[in-house]
């Protein structure tokens, strides 16, 4: 996978970032003259440096700046009331491509897309049905399946866990894959590793209720650790940093990060507890979509990241590679190939 590491201290100098409130935007310009040489991205309320899909989408657009010469700016939403005005502001820029990030922006994206049919829109991690909107979604259950199998293979307590920020399809998709991966390990090895925090059958489990409050993540994770879990998958944006903090304080607990490689994006102090990460290769998707707009080849056909097209993957084991035996690593590689071949099917009601 192409994973262009861009430090945000450099990134915020290299391209413009707009922090806006909920002030009304002016009336939109005619969209027939939309400029294919520029793109505007609107974040959700998690902010630009969320170590998740806002950050990775922005890095992808910066990569497009370098490779394709497009001019990119990010409009940062700080709360729910910013969302619709910020999408409108993005359209008012006259740019030919508007990228919005997250389920919170589905309705504002659809409204502006219907009002501006000559503008191309891409929405990350959500599906919007309109002729000029391209959903950018990821079958993270496939990679989470590998992470769940890995977690079951390295646990010393026989208990692993997951939790989410909210009960939403892009979140529960990870959780479905994770618990199925644990179940697969149990079936193969005759073990009884317990997965806490998610019941795939009832589609219910443990949630913090938001994606920003790090303390909630730390508190919930401490309780999970008290129940014996020693490998934990938080699917909760910034809240996951609280899980890493709890793991670091406790010792002998590891974290599976999501969206980006947590070993690279989290503060370095958490590196000793990052077992792997379930990756979404948003960067390559952004570069591809920008190129399509420039080449007049844009369509609303969804981009679906899978193991086969390298849109999803698990990250290297980094400092915890010693926990993963060659035999276990080989089994995980075999499962990867089996999923790609269709011999192992990872399903979820939240699959894109």
Short mmCIF file of C-alpha atoms in Angstrom, two decimals, residues 141 145 172-173 175-180 197-205 345-350:
data_model
loop_
_atom_site.label_atom_id
_atom_site.label_comp_id
_atom_site.label_asym_id
_atom_site.label_seq_id
_atom_site.Cartn_x
_atom_site.Cartn_y
_atom_site.Cartn_z
CA UNK A 141 -14.47 -6.28 7.99
CA UNK A 145 -11.09 -10.40 10.39
CA UNK A 172 -19.72 -1.90 13.50
CA UNK A 173 -18.23 -3.17 10.24
CA UNK A 175 -16.38 -5.00 15.00
CA UNK A 176 -18.16 -7.66 12.94
CA UNK A 177 -14.94 -8.61 11.19
CA UNK A 178 -12.96 -8.66 14.43
CA UNK A 179 -15.25 -11.02 16.32
CA UNK A 180 -15.56 -13.26 13.26
CA UNK A 197 -17.73 -5.69 23.58
CA UNK A 198 -19.71 -6.77 20.53
CA UNK A 199 -22.44 -9.24 19.69
CA UNK A 200 -22.68 -9.64 15.94
CA UNK A 201 -26.02 -11.43 16.14
CA UNK A 202 -27.79 -8.63 18.00
CA UNK A 203 -25.61 -5.86 16.49
CA UNK A 204 -25.11 -4.36 19.91
CA UNK A 205 -22.17 -3.85 22.22
CA UNK A 345 -16.23 -14.87 2.91
CA UNK A 346 -16.31 -12.15 5.56
CA UNK A 347 -19.86 -10.85 5.78
CA UNK A 348 -21.55 -8.09 7.73
CA UNK A 349 -24.90 -6.30 7.57
CA UNK A 350 -22.84 -3.11 7.37
#
